[in-house]
JSON list of C-alpha atoms in Angstrom, two decimals:
[
{"chain": "U", "resi": 1358, "resn": "ASN", "atom": "CA", "xyz": [-18.51, -4.88, 10.12]},
{"chain": "U", "resi": 1359, "resn": "ALA", "atom": "CA", "xyz": [-15.31, -6.58, 9.35]},
{"chain": "U", "resi": 1360, "resn": "GLY", "atom": "CA", "xyz": [-15.22, -5.28, 5.77]},
{"chain": "U", "resi": 1361, "resn": "VAL", "atom": "CA", "xyz": [-12.84, -7.17, 3.38]},
{"chain": "U", "resi": 1362, "resn": "THR", "atom": "CA", "xyz": [-10.94, -9.90, 5.23]},
{"chain": "U", "resi": 1363, "resn": "GLN", "atom": "CA", "xyz": [-7.96, -12.16, 3.88]},
{"chain": "U", "resi": 1364, "resn": "THR", "atom": "CA", "xyz": [-6.35, -15.08, 5.42]},
{"chain": "U", "resi": 1365, "resn": "PRO", "atom": "CA", "xyz": [-3.60, -15.93, 5.66]},
{"chain": "U", "resi": 1366, "resn": "LYS", "atom": "CA", "xyz": [-1.61, -12.50, 6.22]},
{"chain": "U", "resi": 1367, "resn": "PHE", "atom": "CA", "xyz": [1.78, -14.35, 5.33]},
{"chain": "U", "resi": 1368, "resn": "GLN", "atom": "CA", "xyz": [2.89, -17.56, 3.66]},
{"chain": "U", "resi": 1369, "resn": "VAL", "atom": "CA", "xyz": [6.06, -19.13, 2.60]},
{"chain": "U", "resi": 1370, "resn": "LEU", "atom": "CA", "xyz": [5.97, -21.95, 0.06]},
{"chain": "U", "resi": 1371, "resn": "LYS", "atom": "CA", "xyz": [8.14, -24.37, -1.82]},
{"chain": "U", "resi": 1372, "resn": "THR", "atom": "CA", "xyz": [8.16, -24.38, -5.45]},
{"chain": "U", "resi": 1373, "resn": "GLY", "atom": "CA", "xyz": [5.50, -26.82, -6.50]},
{"chain": "U", "resi": 1374, "resn": "GLN", "atom": "CA", "xyz": [3.37, -26.55, -3.14]},
{"chain": "U", "resi": 1375, "resn": "SER", "atom": "CA", "xyz": [-0.30, -25.56, -3.62]},
{"chain": "U", "resi": 1376, "resn": "MET", "atom": "CA", "xyz": [-2.33, -23.32, -1.19]},
{"chain": "U", "resi": 1377, "resn": "THR", "atom": "CA", "xyz": [-5.57, -21.22, -1.34]},
{"chain": "U", "resi": 1378, "resn": "LEU", "atom": "CA", "xyz": [-5.85, -17.72, -0.24]},
{"chain": "U", "resi": 1379, "resn": "GLN", "atom": "CA", "xyz": [-9.13, -16.93, 1.37]},
{"chain": "U", "resi": 1380, "resn": "CYS", "atom": "CA", "xyz": [-11.18, -13.66, 1.00]},
{"chain": "U", "resi": 1381, "resn": "ALA", "atom": "CA", "xyz": [-14.57, -12.85, 2.72]},
{"chain": "U", "resi": 1382, "resn": "GLN", "atom": "CA", "xyz": [-16.65, -9.87, 2.79]},
{"chain": "U", "resi": 1383, "resn": "ASP", "atom": "CA", "xyz": [-19.63, -8.76, 4.68]},
{"chain": "U", "resi": 1384, "resn": "MET", "atom": "CA", "xyz": [-20.43, -5.44, 2.57]},
{"chain": "U", "resi": 1385, "resn": "ASN", "atom": "CA", "xyz": [-23.00, -6.95, 0.24]},
{"chain": "U", "resi": 1386, "resn": "HIS", "atom": "CA", "xyz": [-20.56, -6.72, -2.67]},
{"chain": "U", "resi": 1387, "resn": "ASN", "atom": "CA", "xyz": [-21.76, -8.03, -5.95]},
{"chain": "U", "resi": 1388, "resn": "SER", "atom": "CA", "xyz": [-18.31, -8.45, -7.46]},
{"chain": "U", "resi": 1389, "resn": "MET", "atom": "CA", "xyz": [-15.23, -9.52, -6.02]},
{"chain": "U", "resi": 1390, "resn": "TYR", "atom": "CA", "xyz": [-11.62, -9.35, -7.37]},
{"chain": "U", "resi": 1391, "resn": "TRP", "atom": "CA", "xyz": [-8.13, -10.52, -6.99]},
{"chain": "U", "resi": 1392, "resn": "TYR", "atom": "CA", "xyz": [-4.93, -8.46, -7.66]},
{"chain": "U", "resi": 1393, "resn": "ARG", "atom": "CA", "xyz": [-1.45, -9.10, -7.26]},
{"chain": "U", "resi": 1394, "resn": "GLN", "atom": "CA", "xyz": [0.96, -6.20, -6.48]},
{"chain": "U", "resi": 1395, "resn": "ASP", "atom": "CA", "xyz": [4.61, -6.31, -7.36]},
{"chain": "U", "resi": 1396, "resn": "PRO", "atom": "CA", "xyz": [7.19, -3.63, -6.90]},
{"chain": "U", "resi": 1397, "resn": "GLY", "atom": "CA", "xyz": [7.18, -0.88, -9.80]},
{"chain": "U", "resi": 1398, "resn": "MET", "atom": "CA", "xyz": [4.11, -2.54, -11.41]},
{"chain": "U", "resi": 1399, "resn": "GLY", "atom": "CA", "xyz": [0.92, -1.35, -9.58]},
{"chain": "U", "resi": 1400, "resn": "LEU", "atom": "CA", "xyz": [-1.79, -3.75, -9.32]},
{"chain": "U", "resi": 1401, "resn": "ARG", "atom": "CA", "xyz": [-2.72, -6.29, -11.66]},
{"chain": "U", "resi": 1402, "resn": "LEU", "atom": "CA", "xyz": [-5.95, -8.05, -11.95]},
{"chain": "U", "resi": 1403, "resn": "ILE", "atom": "CA", "xyz": [-5.78, -11.96, -11.74]},
{"chain": "U", "resi": 1404, "resn": "TYR", "atom": "CA", "xyz": [-9.36, -12.91, -11.72]},
{"chain": "U", "resi": 1405, "resn": "TYR", "atom": "CA", "xyz": [-12.87, -11.36, -10.82]},
{"chain": "U", "resi": 1406, "resn": "SER", "atom": "CA", "xyz": [-16.37, -12.38, -10.19]},
{"chain": "U", "resi": 1407, "resn": "ALA", "atom": "CA", "xyz": [-18.98, -10.18, -11.24]},
{"chain": "U", "resi": 1408, "resn": "SER", "atom": "CA", "xyz": [-21.74, -11.96, -9.44]},
{"chain": "U", "resi": 1409, "resn": "GLU", "atom": "CA", "xyz": [-22.02, -15.28, -7.57]},
{"chain": "U", "resi": 1410, "resn": "GLY", "atom": "CA", "xyz": [-21.54, -18.23, -9.67]},
{"chain": "U", "resi": 1411, "resn": "THR", "atom": "CA", "xyz": [-19.52, -16.35, -12.21]},
{"chain": "U", "resi": 1412, "resn": "THR", "atom": "CA", "xyz": [-15.64, -15.88, -12.65]},
{"chain": "U", "resi": 1413, "resn": "ASP", "atom": "CA", "xyz": [-13.60, -14.42, -15.59]},
{"chain": "U", "resi": 1414, "resn": "LYS", "atom": "CA", "xyz": [-9.87, -14.10, -16.15]},
{"chain": "U", "resi": 1415, "resn": "GLY", "atom": "CA", "xyz": [-8.15, -10.71, -15.65]},
{"chain": "U", "resi": 1416, "resn": "GLU", "atom": "CA", "xyz": [-4.70, -9.63, -16.92]},
{"chain": "U", "resi": 1417, "resn": "VAL", "atom": "CA", "xyz": [-2.64, -12.15, -15.44]},
{"chain": "U", "resi": 1418, "resn": "PRO", "atom": "CA", "xyz": [-4.66, -15.51, -14.78]},
{"chain": "U", "resi": 1419, "resn": "ASN", "atom": "CA", "xyz": [-1.99, -17.99, -15.57]},
{"chain": "U", "resi": 1420, "resn": "GLY", "atom": "CA", "xyz": [-1.05, -20.45, -12.58]},
{"chain": "U", "resi": 1421, "resn": "TYR", "atom": "CA", "xyz": [-4.10, -19.48, -10.71]},
{"chain": "U", "resi": 1422, "resn": "ASN", "atom": "CA", "xyz": [-7.60, -20.58, -10.19]},
{"chain": "U", "resi": 1423, "resn": "VAL", "atom": "CA", "xyz": [-10.54, -19.08, -8.37]},
{"chain": "U", "resi": 1424, "resn": "SER", "atom": "CA", "xyz": [-13.88, -20.05, -6.85]},
{"chain": "U", "resi": 1425, "resn": "ARG", "atom": "CA", "xyz": [-16.84, -17.84, -5.87]},
{"chain": "U", "resi": 1426, "resn": "LEU", "atom": "CA", "xyz": [-18.17, -20.02, -3.20]},
{"chain": "U", "resi": 1427, "resn": "ASN", "atom": "CA", "xyz": [-21.08, -17.88, -2.21]},
{"chain": "U", "resi": 1428, "resn": "LYS", "atom": "CA", "xyz": [-21.70, -14.02, -2.33]},
{"chain": "U", "resi": 1429, "resn": "ARG", "atom": "CA", "xyz": [-19.42, -13.50, 0.58]},
{"chain": "U", "resi": 1430, "resn": "GLU", "atom": "CA", "xyz": [-16.44, -15.66, -0.15]},
{"chain": "U", "resi": 1431, "resn": "PHE", "atom": "CA", "xyz": [-13.91, -15.52, -3.12]},
{"chain": "U", "resi": 1432, "resn": "SER", "atom": "CA", "xyz": [-11.00, -18.02, -2.88]},
{"chain": "U", "resi": 1433, "resn": "LEU", "atom": "CA", "xyz": [-7.69, -18.04, -5.15]},
{"chain": "U", "resi": 1434, "resn": "ARG", "atom": "CA", "xyz": [-5.92, -21.12, -5.55]},
{"chain": "U", "resi": 1435, "resn": "LEU", "atom": "CA", "xyz": [-2.29, -21.77, -6.53]},
{"chain": "U", "resi": 1436, "resn": "GLU", "atom": "CA", "xyz": [-1.98, -25.57, -7.92]},
{"chain": "U", "resi": 1437, "resn": "SER", "atom": "CA", "xyz": [1.72, -25.59, -8.18]},
{"chain": "U", "resi": 1438, "resn": "ALA", "atom": "CA", "xyz": [3.41, -22.36, -6.80]},
{"chain": "U", "resi": 1439, "resn": "ALA", "atom": "CA", "xyz": [6.48, -20.91, -8.74]},
{"chain": "U", "resi": 1440, "resn": "PRO", "atom": "CA", "xyz": [8.97, -18.35, -7.44]},
{"chain": "U", "resi": 1441, "resn": "SER", "atom": "CA", "xyz": [7.31, -15.80, -10.02]},
{"chain": "U", "resi": 1442, "resn": "GLN", "atom": "CA", "xyz": [4.28, -15.97, -7.88]},
{"chain": "U", "resi": 1443, "resn": "THR", "atom": "CA", "xyz": [6.19, -14.31, -4.98]},
{"chain": "U", "resi": 1444, "resn": "SER", "atom": "CA", "xyz": [4.04, -11.20, -4.47]},
{"chain": "U", "resi": 1445, "resn": "VAL", "atom": "CA", "xyz": [1.29, -9.50, -2.29]},
{"chain": "U", "resi": 1446, "resn": "TYR", "atom": "CA", "xyz": [-2.24, -10.57, -3.18]},
{"chain": "U", "resi": 1447, "resn": "PHE", "atom": "CA", "xyz": [-5.23, -8.36, -2.54]},
{"chain": "U", "resi": 1448, "resn": "CYS", "atom": "CA", "xyz": [-8.70, -9.06, -2.57]},
{"chain": "U", "resi": 1449, "resn": "ALA", "atom": "CA", "xyz": [-11.29, -6.52, -3.36]},
{"chain": "U", "resi": 1450, "resn": "GLY", "atom": "CA", "xyz": [-15.08, -6.09, -3.72]},
{"chain": "U", "resi": 1451, "resn": "SER", "atom": "CA", "xyz": [-17.49, -3.57, -5.12]},
{"chain": "U", "resi": 1452, "resn": "ARG", "atom": "CA", "xyz": [-21.25, -3.04, -5.36]},
{"chain": "U", "resi": 1453, "resn": "SER", "atom": "CA", "xyz": [-23.11, -2.02, -8.53]},
{"chain": "U", "resi": 1454, "resn": "ASP", "atom": "CA", "xyz": [-24.78, 0.94, -6.87]},
{"chain": "U", "resi": 1455, "resn": "GLU", "atom": "CA", "xyz": [-21.52, 2.39, -5.56]},
{"chain": "U", "resi": 1456, "resn": "GLU", "atom": "CA", "xyz": [-18.30, 3.58, -7.56]},
{"chain": "U", "resi": 1457, "resn": "THR", "atom": "CA", "xyz": [-15.73, 2.44, -5.03]},
{"chain": "U", "resi": 1458, "resn": "GLN", "atom": "CA", "xyz": [-13.75, -0.59, -4.56]},
{"chain": "U", "resi": 1459, "resn": "TYR", "atom": "CA", "xyz": [-12.84, -1.73, -1.03]},
{"chain": "U", "resi": 1460, "resn": "PHE", "atom": "CA", "xyz": [-9.64, -3.78, -0.46]},
{"chain": "U", "resi": 1461, "resn": "GLY", "atom": "CA", "xyz": [-8.62, -6.29, 2.03]},
{"chain": "U", "resi": 1462, "resn": "PRO", "atom": "CA", "xyz": [-5.15, -6.00, 3.83]},
{"chain": "U", "resi": 1463, "resn": "GLY", "atom": "CA", "xyz": [-3.53, -8.49, 1.61]},
{"chain": "U", "resi": 1464, "resn": "THR", "atom": "CA", "xyz": [-1.65, -11.75, 1.70]},
{"chain": "U", "resi": 1465, "resn": "ARG", "atom": "CA", "xyz": [2.06, -11.64, 1.35]},
{"chain": "U", "resi": 1466, "resn": "LEU", "atom": "CA", "xyz": [3.26, -14.83, -0.32]},
{"chain": "U", "resi": 1467, "resn": "LEU", "atom": "CA", "xyz": [6.97, -16.00, -0.77]},
{"chain": "U", "resi": 1468, "resn": "VAL", "atom": "CA", "xyz": [7.66, -18.78, -3.05]},
{"chain": "U", "resi": 1469, "resn": "LEU", "atom": "CA", "xyz": [10.97, -20.40, -2.66]},
{"chain": "Q", "resi": 950, "resn": "ALA", "atom": "CA", "xyz": [-7.56, 0.40, -23.61]},
{"chain": "Q", "resi": 951, "resn": "GLN", "atom": "CA", "xyz": [-6.16, 2.75, -21.15]},
{"chain": "Q", "resi": 952, "resn": "SER", "atom": "CA", "xyz": [-2.96, 3.55, -19.37]},
{"chain": "Q", "resi": 953, "resn": "VAL", "atom": "CA", "xyz": [-1.97, 5.38, -16.28]},
{"chain": "Q", "resi": 954, "resn": "THR", "atom": "CA", "xyz": [1.31, 7.32, -15.77]},
{"chain": "Q", "resi": 955, "resn": "GLN", "atom": "CA", "xyz": [2.72, 8.38, -12.47]},
{"chain": "Q", "resi": 956, "resn": "LEU", "atom": "CA", "xyz": [6.13, 9.66, -13.43]},
{"chain": "Q", "resi": 957, "resn": "ASP", "atom": "CA", "xyz": [7.38, 10.20, -9.97]},
{"chain": "Q", "resi": 958, "resn": "SER", "atom": "CA", "xyz": [8.14, 6.91, -8.18]},
{"chain": "Q", "resi": 959, "resn": "GLN", "atom": "CA", "xyz": [9.28, 8.70, -5.04]},
{"chain": "Q", "resi": 960, "resn": "VAL", "atom": "CA", "xyz": [8.56, 12.14, -3.60]},
{"chain": "Q", "resi": 961, "resn": "PRO", "atom": "CA", "xyz": [10.33, 13.41, -0.51]},
{"chain": "Q", "resi": 962, "resn": "VAL", "atom": "CA", "xyz": [8.88, 16.68, 1.10]},
{"chain": "Q", "resi": 963, "resn": "PHE", "atom": "CA", "xyz": [9.34, 18.36, 4.30]},
{"chain": "Q", "resi": 964, "resn": "GLU", "atom": "CA", "xyz": [6.57, 18.45, 6.99]},
{"chain": "Q", "resi": 965, "resn": "GLU", "atom": "CA", "xyz": [4.13, 21.04, 6.63]},
{"chain": "Q", "resi": 966, "resn": "ALA", "atom": "CA", "xyz": [5.24, 21.83, 2.93]},
{"chain": "Q", "resi": 967, "resn": "PRO", "atom": "CA", "xyz": [2.77, 21.47, 0.15]},
{"chain": "Q", "resi": 968, "resn": "VAL", "atom": "CA", "xyz": [2.93, 18.36, -2.33]},
{"chain": "Q", "resi": 969, "resn": "GLU", "atom": "CA", "xyz": [1.52, 17.58, -5.71]},
{"chain": "Q", "resi": 970, "resn": "LEU", "atom": "CA", "xyz": [1.63, 13.95, -7.08]},
{"chain": "Q", "resi": 971, "resn": "ARG", "atom": "CA", "xyz": [1.23, 13.71, -10.68]},
{"chain": "Q", "resi": 972, "resn": "CYS", "atom": "CA", "xyz": [-0.94, 11.44, -12.67]},
{"chain": "Q", "resi": 973, "resn": "ASN", "atom": "CA", "xyz": [-1.60, 11.40, -16.25]},
{"chain": "Q", "resi": 974, "resn": "TYR", "atom": "CA", "xyz": [-3.82, 8.92, -18.12]},
{"chain": "Q", "resi": 975, "resn": "SER", "atom": "CA", "xyz": [-4.56, 7.98, -21.74]},
{"chain": "Q", "resi": 976, "resn": "SER", "atom": "CA", "xyz": [-8.01, 6.41, -22.85]},
{"chain": "Q", "resi": 977, "resn": "SER", "atom": "CA", "xyz": [-10.19, 6.32, -25.91]},
{"chain": "Q", "resi": 978, "resn": "VAL", "atom": "CA", "xyz": [-13.29, 6.36, -23.65]},
{"chain": "Q", "resi": 979, "resn": "SER", "atom": "CA", "xyz": [-14.43, 8.38, -20.82]},
{"chain": "Q", "resi": 980, "resn": "VAL", "atom": "CA", "xyz": [-13.23, 7.48, -17.40]},
{"chain": "Q", "resi": 981, "resn": "TYR", "atom": "CA", "xyz": [-13.75, 7.59, -13.77]},
{"chain": "Q", "resi": 982, "resn": "LEU", "atom": "CA", "xyz": [-10.67, 8.58, -11.96]},
{"chain": "Q", "resi": 983, "resn": "PHE", "atom": "CA", "xyz": [-9.49, 7.67, -8.41]},
{"chain": "Q", "resi": 984, "resn": "TRP", "atom": "CA", "xyz": [-6.69, 8.09, -6.12]},
{"chain": "Q", "resi": 985, "resn": "TYR", "atom": "CA", "xyz": [-5.89, 5.37, -3.47]},
{"chain": "Q", "resi": 986, "resn": "VAL", "atom": "CA", "xyz": [-3.58, 5.51, -0.56]},
{"chain": "Q", "resi": 987, "resn": "GLN", "atom": "CA", "xyz": [-1.70, 2.39, 0.70]},
{"chain": "Q", "resi": 988, "resn": "TYR", "atom": "CA", "xyz": [-0.11, 2.74, 4.24]},
{"chain": "Q", "resi": 989, "resn": "PRO", "atom": "CA", "xyz": [2.78, 0.32, 5.07]},
{"chain": "Q", "resi": 990, "resn": "ASN", "atom": "CA", "xyz": [1.54, -3.28, 5.21]},
{"chain": "Q", "resi": 991, "resn": "GLN", "atom": "CA", "xyz": [-1.93, -2.41, 4.57]},
{"chain": "Q", "resi": 992, "resn": "GLY", "atom": "CA", "xyz": [-4.42, -2.38, 1.65]},
{"chain": "Q", "resi": 993, "resn": "LEU", "atom": "CA", "xyz": [-5.57, 0.28, -0.45]},
{"chain": "Q", "resi": 994, "resn": "GLN", "atom": "CA", "xyz": [-8.01, 2.80, 0.71]},
{"chain": "Q", "resi": 995, "resn": "LEU", "atom": "CA", "xyz": [-9.83, 5.21, -1.34]},
{"chain": "Q", "resi": 996, "resn": "LEU", "atom": "CA", "xyz": [-8.61, 8.92, -1.04]},
{"chain": "Q", "resi": 997, "resn": "LEU", "atom": "CA", "xyz": [-10.98, 10.44, -3.52]},
{"chain": "Q", "resi": 998, "resn": "LYS", "atom": "CA", "xyz": [-12.72, 9.89, -7.05]},
{"chain": "Q", "resi": 999, "resn": "TYR", "atom": "CA", "xyz": [-13.91, 11.97, -9.91]},
{"chain": "Q", "resi": 1000, "resn": "LEU", "atom": "CA", "xyz": [-17.09, 10.69, -11.46]},
{"chain": "Q", "resi": 1001, "resn": "SER", "atom": "CA", "xyz": [-18.57, 13.84, -12.86]},
{"chain": "Q", "resi": 1002, "resn": "GLY", "atom": "CA", "xyz": [-19.18, 17.38, -12.26]},
{"chain": "Q", "resi": 1003, "resn": "SER", "atom": "CA", "xyz": [-16.90, 19.83, -10.57]},
{"chain": "Q", "resi": 1004, "resn": "THR", "atom": "CA", "xyz": [-13.28, 19.07, -11.45]},
{"chain": "Q", "resi": 1005, "resn": "LEU", "atom": "CA", "xyz": [-11.86, 20.08, -8.27]},
{"chain": "Q", "resi": 1006, "resn": "VAL", "atom": "CA", "xyz": [-12.46, 16.83, -5.96]},
{"chain": "Q", "resi": 1007, "resn": "LYS", "atom": "CA", "xyz": [-11.92, 16.92, -2.17]},
{"chain": "Q", "resi": 1008, "resn": "GLY", "atom": "CA", "xyz": [-10.96, 13.77, -0.48]},
{"chain": "Q", "resi": 1009, "resn": "ILE", "atom": "CA", "xyz": [-10.05, 12.51, 2.94]},
{"chain": "Q", "resi": 1010, "resn": "ASN", "atom": "CA", "xyz": [-7.13, 13.86, 5.07]},
{"chain": "Q", "resi": 1011, "resn": "GLY", "atom": "CA", "xyz": [-7.02, 17.23, 3.40]},
{"chain": "Q", "resi": 1012, "resn": "PHE", "atom": "CA", "xyz": [-6.26, 15.97, -0.09]},
{"chain": "Q", "resi": 1013, "resn": "GLU", "atom": "CA", "xyz": [-7.81, 17.31, -3.31]},
{"chain": "Q", "resi": 1014, "resn": "ALA", "atom": "CA", "xyz": [-7.33, 16.61, -6.86]},
{"chain": "Q", "resi": 1015, "resn": "GLU", "atom": "CA", "xyz": [-8.09, 18.23, -10.17]},
{"chain": "Q", "resi": 1016, "resn": "PHE", "atom": "CA", "xyz": [-9.43, 16.64, -13.26]},
{"chain": "Q", "resi": 1017, "resn": "ASN", "atom": "CA", "xyz": [-8.01, 18.37, -16.34]},
{"chain": "Q", "resi": 1018, "resn": "LYS", "atom": "CA", "xyz": [-9.69, 16.91, -19.35]},
{"chain": "Q", "resi": 1019, "resn": "SER", "atom": "CA", "xyz": [-7.50, 18.72, -21.86]},
{"chain": "Q", "resi": 1020, "resn": "GLN", "atom": "CA", "xyz": [-4.35, 17.57, -20.41]},
{"chain": "Q", "resi": 1021, "resn": "THR", "atom": "CA", "xyz": [-5.54, 14.02, -19.42]},
{"chain": "Q", "resi": 1022, "resn": "SER", "atom": "CA", "xyz": [-4.23, 14.65, -15.72]},
{"chain": "Q", "resi": 1023, "resn": "PHE", "atom": "CA", "xyz": [-5.57, 14.05, -12.24]},
{"chain": "Q", "resi": 1024, "resn": "HIS", "atom": "CA", "xyz": [-3.10, 15.33, -9.97]},
{"chain": "Q", "resi": 1025, "resn": "LEU", "atom": "CA", "xyz": [-3.53, 15.11, -6.21]},
{"chain": "Q", "resi": 1026, "resn": "ARG", "atom": "CA", "xyz": [-2.44, 17.90, -3.93]},
{"chain": "Q", "resi": 1027, "resn": "LYS", "atom": "CA", "xyz": [-2.14, 18.74, -0.31]},
{"chain": "Q", "resi": 1028, "resn": "PRO", "atom": "CA", "xyz": [-1.41, 22.34, 0.95]},
{"chain": "Q", "resi": 1029, "resn": "SER", "atom": "CA", "xyz": [0.47, 21.05, 4.29]},
{"chain": "Q", "resi": 1030, "resn": "VAL", "atom": "CA", "xyz": [1.65, 17.43, 4.69]},
{"chain": "Q", "resi": 1031, "resn": "HIS", "atom": "CA", "xyz": [2.12, 15.48, 7.82]},
{"chain": "Q", "resi": 1032, "resn": "ILE", "atom": "CA", "xyz": [4.21, 12.86, 8.89]},
{"chain": "Q", "resi": 1033, "resn": "SER", "atom": "CA", "xyz": [1.27, 10.44, 8.91]},
{"chain": "Q", "resi": 1034, "resn": "ASP", "atom": "CA", "xyz": [0.94, 10.92, 5.07]},
{"chain": "Q", "resi": 1035, "resn": "THR", "atom": "CA", "xyz": [3.98, 8.82, 4.54]},
{"chain": "Q", "resi": 1036, "resn": "ALA", "atom": "CA", "xyz": [2.58, 6.16, 2.38]},
{"chain": "Q", "resi": 1037, "resn": "GLU", "atom": "CA", "xyz": [2.29, 4.97, -1.22]},
{"chain": "Q", "resi": 1038, "resn": "TYR", "atom": "CA", "xyz": [-0.29, 6.63, -3.40]},
{"chain": "Q", "resi": 1039, "resn": "PHE", "atom": "CA", "xyz": [-1.81, 4.98, -6.47]},
{"chain": "Q", "resi": 1040, "resn": "CYS", "atom": "CA", "xyz": [-3.86, 6.69, -9.27]},
{"chain": "Q", "resi": 1041, "resn": "ALA", "atom": "CA", "xyz": [-6.40, 4.60, -11.12]},
{"chain": "Q", "resi": 1042, "resn": "VAL", "atom": "CA", "xyz": [-8.80, 4.80, -13.89]},
{"chain": "Q", "resi": 1043, "resn": "VAL", "atom": "CA", "xyz": [-12.02, 2.88, -14.86]},
{"chain": "Q", "resi": 1044, "resn": "PRO", "atom": "CA", "xyz": [-13.97, 3.25, -18.08]},
{"chain": "Q", "resi": 1045, "resn": "LEU", "atom": "CA", "xyz": [-17.45, 4.49, -17.71]},
{"chain": "Q", "resi": 1046, "resn": "SER", "atom": "CA", "xyz": [-19.11, 1.49, -19.17]},
{"chain": "Q", "resi": 1047, "resn": "GLY", "atom": "CA", "xyz": [-16.57, -1.10, -18.21]},
{"chain": "Q", "resi": 1048, "resn": "GLY", "atom": "CA", "xyz": [-16.71, -1.95, -14.64]},
{"chain": "Q", "resi": 1049, "resn": "TYR", "atom": "CA", "xyz": [-13.92, -2.40, -12.22]},
{"chain": "Q", "resi": 1050, "resn": "GLN", "atom": "CA", "xyz": [-12.77, -5.43, -14.04]},
{"chain": "Q", "resi": 1051, "resn": "LYS", "atom": "CA", "xyz": [-11.35, -2.78, -16.40]},
{"chain": "Q", "resi": 1052, "resn": "VAL", "atom": "CA", "xyz": [-9.58, -0.74, -13.95]},
{"chain": "Q", "resi": 1053, "resn": "THR", "atom": "CA", "xyz": [-6.06, 0.28, -14.58]},
{"chain": "Q", "resi": 1054, "resn": "PHE", "atom": "CA", "xyz": [-3.50, 1.33, -11.77]},
{"chain": "Q", "resi": 1055, "resn": "GLY", "atom": "CA", "xyz": [-0.51, 3.35, -12.09]},
{"chain": "Q", "resi": 1056, "resn": "THR", "atom": "CA", "xyz": [2.68, 2.04, -10.74]},
{"chain": "Q", "resi": 1057, "resn": "GLY", "atom": "CA", "xyz": [2.40, 4.31, -7.52]},
{"chain": "Q", "resi": 1058, "resn": "THR", "atom": "CA", "xyz": [4.09, 7.27, -5.94]},
{"chain": "Q", "resi": 1059, "resn": "LYS", "atom": "CA", "xyz": [5.93, 6.88, -2.52]},
{"chain": "Q", "resi": 1060, "resn": "LEU", "atom": "CA", "xyz": [5.41, 9.95, -0.57]},
{"chain": "Q", "resi": 1061, "resn": "GLN", "atom": "CA", "xyz": [8.18, 10.44, 2.17]},
{"chain": "Q", "resi": 1062, "resn": "VAL", "atom": "CA", "xyz": [7.50, 13.10, 4.68]},
{"chain": "Q", "resi": 1063, "resn": "ILE", "atom": "CA", "xyz": [10.65, 14.40, 6.25]},
{"chain": "Q", "resi": 1064, "resn": "PRO", "atom": "CA", "xyz": [10.20, 15.80, 9.83]}
]
């Protein structure tokens, strides 16, 4: 099993460019999450999907959109990147019968 | 609403010495408590969790934590650290009825093990 995978690992964007961060899991997770990690701030929830076909805003959703394409995949889109979106982005998943979240390796994004 | 405080942003410790990483939380409801470890350039990995039962929880890599309800603390301890324990450690809480979308993470403690 690959677990939770994320692509790309690194990305540099110019202000105003768009991109999609991909996340996939083969752990039969019902719920999936997108977080951003900034120095001294821990992880903050951007969006989550409690089940296939549903998405909801987290703590910091502005400037982002998400798509739960199917049970396995949950993508995060930046329509017009801003320097404030420079961060490390983590995808995570969880199952309703297990009190644990599993995290992907992260995508490091730099917006110039 | 809940909050998590990790007062120590960095903790240097000599190899084979004991270490304690502190975590305090506040919440108006009962919570589950977690410790995660993040090695450089990697994602978070579950170290241990407290859901119910015994307040002393043992995790991977020789770590343990004790839940103290009266002091609202969940401090992480290891009796003898190794170089490979150098990483950042995050405490997190989840309300019992809220689901992981309600998780709150602390700001992290960087453990630096000195040879």
